[in-house]
mmCIF file of C-alpha atoms in Angstrom:
data_model
loop_
_atom_site.group_PDB
_atom_site.id
_atom_site.type_symbol
_atom_site.label_atom_id
_atom_site.label_comp_id
_atom_site.label_asym_id
_atom_site.label_seq_id
_atom_site.Cartn_x
_atom_site.Cartn_y
_atom_site.Cartn_z
ATOM 1 C CA GLN X 1 -3.652 -13.767 9.373
ATOM 2 C CA PRO X 2 -3.518 -14.492 5.647
ATOM 3 C CA VAL X 3 -0.218 -14.811 3.791
ATOM 4 C CA LEU X 4 -0.201 -13.534 0.204
ATOM 5 C CA THR X 5 2.248 -15.115 -2.237
ATOM 6 C CA GLN X 6 3.341 -13.588 -5.532
ATOM 7 C CA PRO X 7 5.996 -14.759 -7.985
ATOM 8 C CA PRO X 8 8.888 -12.287 -7.908
ATOM 9 C CA SER X 9 8.996 -11.650 -11.621
ATOM 10 C CA ALA X 10 7.063 -11.901 -14.858
ATOM 11 C CA SER X 11 7.657 -10.748 -18.401
ATOM 12 C CA ALA X 12 5.639 -10.202 -21.535
ATOM 13 C CA SER X 13 6.209 -8.801 -24.984
ATOM 14 C CA LEU X 14 4.836 -5.478 -26.125
ATOM 15 C CA GLY X 15 1.237 -5.961 -27.273
ATOM 16 C CA ALA X 16 0.883 -9.367 -25.626
ATOM 17 C CA SER X 17 -1.102 -10.333 -22.525
ATOM 18 C CA VAL X 18 0.067 -11.393 -19.084
ATOM 19 C CA THR X 19 -1.668 -12.723 -15.996
ATOM 20 C CA LEU X 20 -0.228 -12.040 -12.564
ATOM 21 C CA THR X 21 -1.179 -14.247 -9.630
ATOM 22 C CA CYS X 22 -1.632 -13.553 -5.938
ATOM 23 C CA THR X 23 -2.269 -16.654 -3.831
ATOM 24 C CA LEU X 24 -3.895 -16.515 -0.413
ATOM 25 C CA SER X 25 -2.880 -18.967 2.264
ATOM 26 C CA SER X 26 -5.169 -21.857 3.117
ATOM 27 C CA GLY X 27 -8.369 -20.953 4.905
ATOM 28 C CA TYR X 28 -8.718 -17.479 3.418
ATOM 29 C CA SER X 29 -10.550 -18.250 0.184
ATOM 30 C CA ASN X 30 -13.261 -15.694 1.012
ATOM 31 C CA TYR X 31 -10.816 -12.778 1.211
ATOM 32 C CA LYS X 32 -10.831 -9.960 -1.273
ATOM 33 C CA VAL X 33 -7.487 -8.738 -2.587
ATOM 34 C CA ASP X 34 -6.425 -5.327 -3.828
ATOM 35 C CA TRP X 35 -3.962 -4.903 -6.693
ATOM 36 C CA TYR X 36 -1.535 -1.976 -6.796
ATOM 37 C CA GLN X 37 0.741 -0.780 -9.569
ATOM 38 C CA GLN X 38 4.044 0.859 -8.662
ATOM 39 C CA ARG X 39 6.035 2.406 -11.467
ATOM 40 C CA PRO X 40 9.778 2.882 -10.949
ATOM 41 C CA GLY X 41 10.486 5.610 -8.422
ATOM 42 C CA LYS X 42 6.788 6.279 -7.769
ATOM 43 C CA GLY X 43 4.288 5.533 -5.034
ATOM 44 C CA PRO X 44 1.776 2.695 -5.366
ATOM 45 C CA ARG X 45 -1.436 3.250 -7.293
ATOM 46 C CA PHE X 46 -4.661 1.349 -6.609
ATOM 47 C CA VAL X 47 -5.706 -0.789 -9.588
ATOM 48 C CA MET X 48 -8.783 -2.679 -8.424
ATOM 49 C CA ARG X 49 -10.191 -5.052 -5.814
ATOM 50 C CA VAL X 50 -10.986 -8.679 -6.619
ATOM 51 C CA GLY X 51 -12.951 -11.415 -4.914
ATOM 52 C CA THR X 52 -14.061 -14.829 -6.063
ATOM 53 C CA GLY X 53 -16.829 -13.144 -8.037
ATOM 54 C CA GLY X 54 -14.439 -10.876 -9.916
ATOM 55 C CA ILE X 55 -14.004 -7.144 -9.549
ATOM 56 C CA VAL X 56 -15.368 -5.542 -6.391
ATOM 57 C CA GLY X 57 -16.294 -1.901 -6.765
ATOM 58 C CA SER X 58 -14.593 0.309 -9.322
ATOM 59 C CA LYS X 59 -11.177 0.464 -10.897
ATOM 60 C CA GLY X 60 -8.721 3.039 -9.659
ATOM 61 C CA ASP X 61 -8.525 6.415 -11.315
ATOM 62 C CA GLY X 62 -7.098 6.212 -14.821
ATOM 63 C CA ILE X 63 -6.752 2.435 -14.937
ATOM 64 C CA PRO X 64 -7.340 1.425 -18.570
ATOM 65 C CA ASP X 65 -9.810 -1.188 -19.741
ATOM 66 C CA ARG X 66 -6.849 -3.419 -20.632
ATOM 67 C CA PHE X 67 -6.631 -4.333 -16.939
ATOM 68 C CA SER X 68 -9.019 -6.966 -15.585
ATOM 69 C CA VAL X 69 -9.247 -9.332 -12.618
ATOM 70 C CA LEU X 70 -10.555 -12.768 -11.738
ATOM 71 C CA GLY X 71 -10.724 -14.733 -8.537
ATOM 72 C CA SER X 72 -10.807 -18.504 -8.069
ATOM 73 C CA GLY X 73 -10.305 -20.469 -4.868
ATOM 74 C CA LEU X 74 -7.222 -19.046 -3.185
ATOM 75 C CA ASN X 75 -5.975 -17.272 -6.312
ATOM 76 C CA ARG X 76 -6.581 -13.701 -7.347
ATOM 77 C CA TYR X 77 -5.509 -12.794 -10.870
ATOM 78 C CA LEU X 78 -4.648 -9.531 -12.594
ATOM 79 C CA THR X 79 -4.616 -9.736 -16.390
ATOM 80 C CA ILE X 80 -3.143 -7.027 -18.590
ATOM 81 C CA LYS X 81 -3.951 -7.175 -22.290
ATOM 82 C CA ASN X 82 -2.138 -5.385 -25.129
ATOM 83 C CA ILE X 83 0.777 -4.610 -22.832
ATOM 84 C CA GLN X 84 2.327 -1.174 -23.211
ATOM 85 C CA GLU X 85 5.734 0.101 -22.155
ATOM 86 C CA GLU X 86 4.143 2.098 -19.335
ATOM 87 C CA ASP X 87 2.825 -1.133 -17.789
ATOM 88 C CA GLU X 88 6.355 -2.085 -16.763
ATOM 89 C CA SER X 89 5.995 -1.822 -12.977
ATOM 90 C CA ASP X 90 5.972 -3.680 -9.707
ATOM 91 C CA TYR X 91 2.546 -5.111 -8.979
ATOM 92 C CA HIS X 92 1.609 -5.676 -5.347
ATOM 93 C CA CYS X 93 -1.404 -7.428 -3.898
ATOM 94 C CA GLY X 94 -2.797 -6.683 -0.458
ATOM 95 C CA ALA X 95 -5.648 -7.754 1.807
ATOM 96 C CA ASP X 96 -7.460 -6.256 4.775
ATOM 97 C CA HIS X 97 -7.359 -8.547 7.786
ATOM 98 C CA GLY X 98 -9.694 -6.228 9.673
ATOM 99 C CA SER X 99 -7.997 -5.591 12.998
ATOM 100 C CA GLY X 100 -4.897 -5.867 15.099
ATOM 101 C CA SER X 101 -1.244 -5.999 14.296
ATOM 102 C CA ASN X 102 -1.806 -7.502 10.834
ATOM 103 C CA PHE X 103 -4.467 -5.039 9.781
ATOM 104 C CA VAL X 104 -3.281 -5.051 6.182
ATOM 105 C CA VAL X 105 -1.025 -7.700 4.666
ATOM 106 C CA PHE X 106 0.851 -7.503 1.373
ATOM 107 C CA GLY X 107 2.391 -9.997 -0.989
ATOM 108 C CA GLY X 108 6.046 -9.658 -1.912
ATOM 109 C CA GLY X 109 5.266 -8.020 -5.251
ATOM 110 C CA THR X 110 5.852 -9.079 -8.850
ATOM 111 C CA LYS X 111 8.177 -7.131 -11.113
ATOM 112 C CA LEU X 112 6.694 -7.048 -14.616
ATOM 113 C CA THR X 113 9.173 -6.529 -17.431
ATOM 114 C CA VAL X 114 7.935 -5.521 -20.871
ATOM 115 C CA LEU X 115 10.120 -7.043 -23.562
ATOM 116 C CA GLU V 1 -8.008 16.002 -7.267
ATOM 117 C CA VAL V 2 -7.013 13.910 -4.265
ATOM 118 C CA GLN V 3 -3.552 14.744 -2.968
ATOM 119 C CA LEU V 4 -1.547 13.272 -0.110
ATOM 120 C CA VAL V 5 1.814 14.932 0.465
ATOM 121 C CA GLU V 6 4.237 13.465 2.992
ATOM 122 C CA SER V 7 7.048 15.417 4.618
ATOM 123 C CA GLY V 8 9.471 15.147 7.506
ATOM 124 C CA GLY V 9 11.748 12.372 6.318
ATOM 125 C CA GLY V 10 15.508 12.531 6.499
ATOM 126 C CA LEU V 11 18.660 11.046 7.979
ATOM 127 C CA VAL V 12 18.569 10.198 11.669
ATOM 128 C CA GLN V 13 20.908 8.270 13.947
ATOM 129 C CA PRO V 14 19.874 4.975 15.537
ATOM 130 C CA GLY V 15 17.864 5.658 18.666
ATOM 131 C CA GLY V 16 16.725 9.008 17.338
ATOM 132 C CA SER V 17 13.274 10.387 16.592
ATOM 133 C CA LEU V 18 11.468 11.801 13.607
ATOM 134 C CA ARG V 19 7.927 13.069 12.974
ATOM 135 C CA LEU V 20 6.335 12.521 9.604
ATOM 136 C CA SER V 21 3.416 14.594 8.365
ATOM 137 C CA CYS V 22 0.927 13.999 5.584
ATOM 138 C CA ALA V 23 -1.123 16.889 4.200
ATOM 139 C CA ALA V 24 -4.392 15.847 2.581
ATOM 140 C CA SER V 25 -6.479 17.742 0.056
ATOM 141 C CA GLY V 26 -9.159 17.110 -2.554
ATOM 142 C CA PHE V 27 -11.358 14.946 -0.337
ATOM 143 C CA THR V 28 -13.147 15.083 3.017
ATOM 144 C CA PHE V 29 -10.197 14.008 5.157
ATOM 145 C CA SER V 30 -12.213 13.818 8.372
ATOM 146 C CA SER V 31 -14.398 11.072 6.862
ATOM 147 C CA TYR V 32 -11.517 8.831 5.881
ATOM 148 C CA GLU V 33 -9.613 6.208 7.813
ATOM 149 C CA MET V 34 -5.883 6.467 7.134
ATOM 150 C CA ASN V 35 -2.736 4.349 7.115
ATOM 151 C CA TRP V 36 1.035 4.586 7.051
ATOM 152 C CA VAL V 37 2.762 2.030 4.822
ATOM 153 C CA ARG V 38 6.510 1.718 4.326
ATOM 154 C CA GLN V 39 8.839 0.195 1.753
ATOM 155 C CA ALA V 40 12.445 -0.640 2.563
ATOM 156 C CA PRO V 41 14.908 -0.178 -0.311
ATOM 157 C CA GLY V 42 14.358 -2.876 -2.924
ATOM 158 C CA LYS V 43 11.681 -4.578 -0.834
ATOM 159 C CA GLY V 44 7.912 -4.938 -0.847
ATOM 160 C CA LEU V 45 5.260 -2.955 0.958
ATOM 161 C CA GLU V 46 4.823 -3.231 4.743
ATOM 162 C CA TRP V 47 1.793 -1.869 6.562
ATOM 163 C CA VAL V 48 2.826 0.214 9.597
ATOM 164 C CA SER V 49 -0.205 1.775 11.273
ATOM 165 C CA TYR V 50 -3.919 2.572 10.935
ATOM 166 C CA ILE V 51 -6.135 5.262 12.447
ATOM 167 C CA SER V 52 -9.905 5.561 12.215
ATOM 168 C CA SER V 53 -11.557 8.741 10.950
ATOM 169 C CA SER V 54 -12.147 10.040 14.469
ATOM 170 C CA GLY V 55 -8.835 8.775 15.824
ATOM 171 C CA SER V 56 -10.544 6.521 18.319
ATOM 172 C CA THR V 57 -9.231 3.244 16.846
ATOM 173 C CA ILE V 58 -5.535 2.712 16.183
ATOM 174 C CA TYR V 59 -3.511 -0.325 15.155
ATOM 175 C CA TYR V 60 0.215 -0.878 14.777
ATOM 176 C CA ALA V 61 2.379 -3.529 13.201
ATOM 177 C CA ASP V 62 4.305 -5.546 15.783
ATOM 178 C CA SER V 63 7.559 -4.228 14.307
ATOM 179 C CA VAL V 64 6.777 -0.653 15.410
ATOM 180 C CA LYS V 65 4.453 -1.108 18.393
ATOM 181 C CA GLY V 66 5.639 0.883 21.394
ATOM 182 C CA ARG V 67 7.966 3.030 19.291
ATOM 183 C CA PHE V 68 5.691 4.724 16.728
ATOM 184 C CA THR V 69 2.570 6.807 17.350
ATOM 185 C CA ILE V 70 -0.002 7.655 14.704
ATOM 186 C CA SER V 71 -2.248 10.678 15.095
ATOM 187 C CA ARG V 72 -4.358 13.039 13.026
ATOM 188 C CA ASP V 73 -5.703 16.586 13.110
ATOM 189 C CA ASN V 74 -8.922 16.712 11.107
ATOM 190 C CA ALA V 75 -9.089 20.499 11.436
ATOM 191 C CA LYS V 76 -5.754 20.716 9.629
ATOM 192 C CA ASN V 77 -6.415 17.833 7.206
ATOM 193 C CA SER V 78 -3.223 16.222 8.426
ATOM 194 C CA LEU V 79 -1.934 12.803 9.433
ATOM 195 C CA TYR V 80 1.173 12.252 11.523
ATOM 196 C CA LEU V 81 3.603 9.502 12.498
ATOM 197 C CA GLN V 82 5.858 10.087 15.481
ATOM 198 C CA MET V 83 8.773 7.667 15.275
ATOM 199 C CA ASN V 84 10.976 7.113 18.330
ATOM 200 C CA SER V 85 13.826 4.723 19.117
ATOM 201 C CA LEU V 86 14.540 4.389 15.421
ATOM 202 C CA ARG V 87 16.499 1.395 14.166
ATOM 203 C CA ALA V 88 18.402 0.682 10.968
ATOM 204 C CA GLU V 89 15.595 -1.647 9.885
ATOM 205 C CA ASP V 90 13.160 1.293 9.938
ATOM 206 C CA THR V 91 14.956 2.727 6.894
ATOM 207 C CA ALA V 92 12.303 2.980 4.199
ATOM 208 C CA VAL V 93 10.112 5.228 2.126
ATOM 209 C CA TYR V 94 7.037 5.997 4.223
ATOM 210 C CA TYR V 95 3.705 6.484 2.454
ATOM 211 C CA CYS V 96 0.479 7.812 3.856
ATOM 212 C CA ALA V 97 -2.584 6.234 2.304
ATOM 213 C CA SER V 98 -6.322 6.227 2.774
ATOM 214 C CA HIS V 99 -8.249 3.216 3.998
ATOM 215 C CA PRO V 100 -9.093 1.326 1.890
ATOM 216 C CA LEU V 101 -5.741 1.982 0.217
ATOM 217 C CA TYR V 102 -7.234 3.802 -2.761
ATOM 218 C CA TYR V 103 -5.199 7.013 -2.403
ATOM 219 C CA TRP V 104 -1.448 7.164 -1.782
ATOM 220 C CA GLY V 105 1.111 9.891 -1.362
ATOM 221 C CA GLN V 106 4.478 10.001 -3.124
ATOM 222 C CA GLY V 107 6.356 9.006 0.015
ATOM 223 C CA THR V 108 9.109 10.435 2.189
ATOM 224 C CA LEU V 109 12.437 8.683 2.754
ATOM 225 C CA VAL V 110 13.609 7.904 6.277
ATOM 226 C CA THR V 111 17.203 6.760 6.638
ATOM 227 C CA VAL V 112 18.420 5.502 10.004
ATOM 228 C CA SER V 113 22.194 5.368 10.049
ATOM 229 C CA SER V 114 25.165 6.525 12.067
#
């Protein structure tokens, strides 16, 4: 099954931009990845799905236009422009493996701090 | 508005049992595949179990296989997770979520401790 790797932390200043990375393990370059936002003390919230061609389907409910995605090789990127205080969250990536005991796999999550 | 509301969490001793419920509203529950996902304190997300819309296909993570049972009642718009032989490492917030994971509940905390 794929392994998804995320850096544990990232930071950006208010109004700046930041790109978060989720890296698939070798051999899984065709996999789509879902991004989730998790604000402190809250449940995860679907942001959007990304493949090598960019966004797949629609953004999650209420996700602002400031959020965008790109995919290249084994990397899946989530970019947030004009960062706001409410963007300070944990961001998780996940992928459907399709069956069996690793039906869905997640990365370790990236904690985004807004400076 | 889509709503998923989990209940049934609490403090249980090692080796004990607990049954989680998830009440769904705002969408056609019977048409949706569903999942349970958990998050240990300070840790990332861990997928636990999946059930197809009819209940005919079920998957479990290796960490819970043989101890947990997922089920659903489409007439009651409800998803369940029966958890037996609980261990300290099962301590987590448990979320029910659709499949794909577009809709999530707010979670219910399960603490396994003596």
